[in-house]
Amino acid sequence: MRSYFLSSLALFLGLIFPAWLPADEVPPAQLPTEQSQTILKRTFQPCRAGIRQPLMHCVVVIDTDDTIISKHLRLDYAYLSTFLLTPVWQHDQLGDWRVLYGTTATPSNVIREIRSLTVGPNDTLLVFFAGHGGINANSRIQYFSMTRGFLSQQQVAQEIAAHRPRLGVLVSECCSTYFPGEMPRAQTNTSQATAKTANWQTIRSLFFDLRGTVTVTAASPGQVSYATFFTTA
């Protein structure tokens, strides 16, 4: 009887208070340094009664196995977590999230994880990629040049649109140089991000008050990405 009561109570509380998340449900501030074949993820369980507020669902892809720029890509993730994902979570508006890095950062995993999300008509869907990239000189299609394969920006955008979110956002932290051709060597400078705290009003205005689709790449066509969105790696 006691076991049945506790199970029933747990179910009841889960139905009423599913948005009460333990601390480890927030995306980690730093990516683990050890190799792992496990995708960091959380599947949000919204309240089944009443009207819930819009959520942001996200798939974050960090190609940390690229030994040349791995350190800078990890900084990208750290700033993304600090200035966007964590504030959204603190305001109870972070939905499903997946972080692919190391051996899990593959084209097939990216597509599968985007498709696995449950996105409502008033939700935002964000896909963030950090790594190498380029534009096919013939087709003019942008590709993410991952350690474990190529993935077209066009395909990712189509997968986002298939969910029909209120707002679909694709941010790619990569170069837009044309290929085939010689890829320029990575360069960095020493300037740092100036923001010290996240601005919730800006986040809300950009990610929850707008409708449509947005695709942002760190470099213009034919250009190299010497600076990141958050740092200047």
C-alpha atoms as one frame of an Amber mdcrd trajectory, in Angstrom:
protein
   0.000   0.000   0.000   2.778   2.414   0.934   4.565   1.727  -2.344   1.341
   2.299  -4.294   0.735   5.585  -2.443   4.225   6.878  -3.112   4.000   5.924
  -6.777   0.628   7.651  -7.081   1.930  10.740  -5.297   4.959  10.892  -7.592
   2.704  10.644 -10.634   0.386  13.331  -9.243   3.233  15.731  -8.547   4.710
  15.007 -11.953   1.435  15.980 -13.631   1.071  19.175 -11.649   4.636  20.383
 -11.266   6.566  19.041 -14.271   8.260  22.404 -14.773  10.103  22.087 -11.450
  13.472  21.033 -12.770  16.488  19.818 -10.815  19.712  21.778 -11.178  21.237
  19.326 -13.645  18.404  19.960 -16.116  20.076  23.187 -17.210  22.640  22.789
 -20.016  26.128  22.539 -18.514  28.159  25.732 -18.337  31.150  23.943 -19.875
  31.338  20.945 -22.164  32.974  17.892 -20.574  36.574  17.462 -21.660  36.486
  13.670 -21.690  35.414  11.811 -24.815  31.834  10.636 -24.703  29.438   8.974
 -27.107  26.471  10.290 -25.145  24.458  13.259 -26.367  23.721  15.740 -23.600
  19.970  16.168 -23.665  16.803  16.958 -21.787  13.226  16.324 -22.875  10.928
  18.901 -21.347   7.633  17.717 -19.856   5.206  20.659 -19.995   2.175  20.980
 -17.748  -0.751  19.038 -19.177  -3.324  21.537 -17.966  -3.669  25.226 -18.623
  -1.855  27.452 -21.092   1.909  27.181 -21.003   4.211  29.977 -22.072   6.231
  29.658 -25.284   9.363  27.541 -25.061  12.720  27.588 -26.793  13.877  24.185
 -28.026  17.448  23.891 -29.217  20.006  21.624 -30.828  23.585  22.768 -30.212
  26.367  21.244 -32.324  29.973  21.877 -31.272  32.646  20.095 -33.347  35.096
  19.765 -30.459  37.041  16.968 -32.172  38.609  19.545 -34.490  41.894  19.909
 -32.636  42.817  23.226 -34.294  39.861  25.273 -33.093  38.404  23.080 -30.352
  39.359  25.464 -27.536  37.605  28.369 -29.212  34.522  26.314 -30.012  34.251
  25.387 -26.346  34.345  29.095 -25.511  31.512  29.611 -27.986  29.439  27.033
 -26.145  30.280  28.500 -22.739  29.059  31.943 -23.783  25.965  30.497 -25.450
  25.120  28.686 -22.227  25.782  31.718 -20.026  24.117  34.436 -22.061  21.224
  32.571 -23.694  20.407  29.019 -22.601  20.716  29.522 -18.861  18.661  32.757
 -18.725  15.926  31.098 -20.810  15.964  28.134 -18.401  15.821  30.470 -15.394
  12.647  31.986 -16.844  11.106  28.506 -17.300  11.082  28.820 -21.081  13.760
  26.313 -22.063  12.128  23.266 -23.636  13.824  20.262 -25.232  17.559  20.677
 -25.685  20.320  18.548 -27.124  24.074  19.222 -27.166  26.134  17.252 -29.671
  29.913  17.397 -29.296  32.910  15.122 -29.766  32.001  11.807 -31.369  28.274
  12.587 -31.268  28.629  15.625 -33.549  27.740  13.864 -36.800  25.410  14.915
 -39.645  23.030  12.015 -39.026  22.816  12.781 -35.298  22.063  16.439 -35.998
  19.142  15.578 -38.260  17.835  12.882 -35.929  17.904  15.127 -32.870  16.158
  17.998 -34.643  13.416  15.590 -35.713  13.092  14.237 -32.163  12.027  17.591
 -30.716   8.422  18.297 -29.771   7.790  21.869 -30.896   4.528  23.736 -30.324
   3.089  26.341 -32.730   4.087  29.190 -30.382   7.562  27.848 -29.633  10.995
  28.845 -30.876  13.392  26.333 -32.413  17.094  27.207 -32.354  19.892  25.247
 -34.013  23.429  26.455 -33.267  26.489  25.075 -35.060  30.123  25.903 -34.257
  32.914  24.472 -36.392  34.261  24.668 -39.926  32.148  25.537 -42.918  32.181
  26.670 -46.518  30.110  27.327 -49.621  30.105  25.039 -52.648  31.383  27.187
 -55.503  29.040  25.510 -57.984  25.766  25.137 -56.090  26.310  28.136 -53.763
  25.025  25.994 -50.894  26.570  26.475 -47.455  27.929  23.321 -45.815  29.003
  22.583 -42.279  32.339  20.797 -42.630  32.260  18.563 -39.591  35.008  16.190
 -38.493  32.671  13.299 -39.271  31.039  14.511 -42.462  29.377  17.325 -44.353
  25.920  18.695 -43.618  24.201  21.332 -45.737  22.817  24.422 -44.083  19.872
  24.076 -46.455  18.922  20.664 -45.065  19.091  21.899 -41.480  16.878  24.867
 -42.364  14.355  22.504 -43.955  14.280  20.335 -40.828  13.627  23.412 -38.695
  10.808  24.547 -40.989   9.220  21.081 -40.863   8.360  21.671 -37.194   6.476
  24.864 -38.120   7.644  26.812 -35.052   6.592  30.352 -34.330  10.241  31.312
 -34.825  12.952  29.168 -36.409  16.566  30.269 -35.931  19.700  28.743 -37.461
  22.986  30.238 -36.270  26.215  28.914 -37.755  29.585  29.913 -36.322  31.737
  28.990 -39.304  33.507  30.296 -42.390  31.755  30.944 -45.707  34.733  30.520
 -48.019  34.150  28.899 -51.403  35.315  25.358 -52.103  36.925  23.511 -53.764
  39.869  25.670 -52.906  42.414  26.128 -50.168  40.921  26.794 -46.775  42.641
  29.698 -44.996  44.284  28.934 -41.695  42.374  29.771 -38.544  43.228  33.109
 -36.981  42.323  34.628 -33.652  42.741  37.880 -31.801  42.731  38.740 -28.126
  39.580  40.835 -27.644  36.897  39.400 -25.402  33.146  39.555 -25.092  32.015
  42.780 -23.411  28.704  41.622 -21.922  28.930  40.589 -18.273  25.320  39.622
 -17.662  22.498  38.391 -19.850  19.801  40.879 -20.822  16.452  39.111 -20.523
  14.508  41.861 -22.272  16.733  41.511 -25.327  16.484  37.721 -25.255  12.698
  37.857 -25.003  12.423  40.392 -27.815  14.676  38.413 -30.154  13.562  34.851
 -29.446   9.971  35.014 -28.176   8.308  38.135 -29.613   9.093  37.514 -33.290
   7.707  35.178 -35.953   9.295  33.671 -39.042  12.675  32.168 -39.890  16.165
  33.530 -39.404  19.463  32.155 -40.720  22.656  33.819 -39.499  26.209  32.855
 -40.461  29.335  34.357 -38.915  30.869  35.309 -42.269  29.597  36.756 -45.541
  29.869  34.578 -48.691  33.513  34.117 -49.620  34.741  35.330 -46.239  36.502
  33.693 -43.310  35.055  33.772 -39.806  37.860  35.213 -37.690  35.474  36.266
 -34.911  32.733  34.417 -33.106  29.347  35.731 -32.041  30.392  35.709 -28.401
  34.190  35.951 -28.434  36.615  36.612 -31.267  37.998  33.120 -31.732
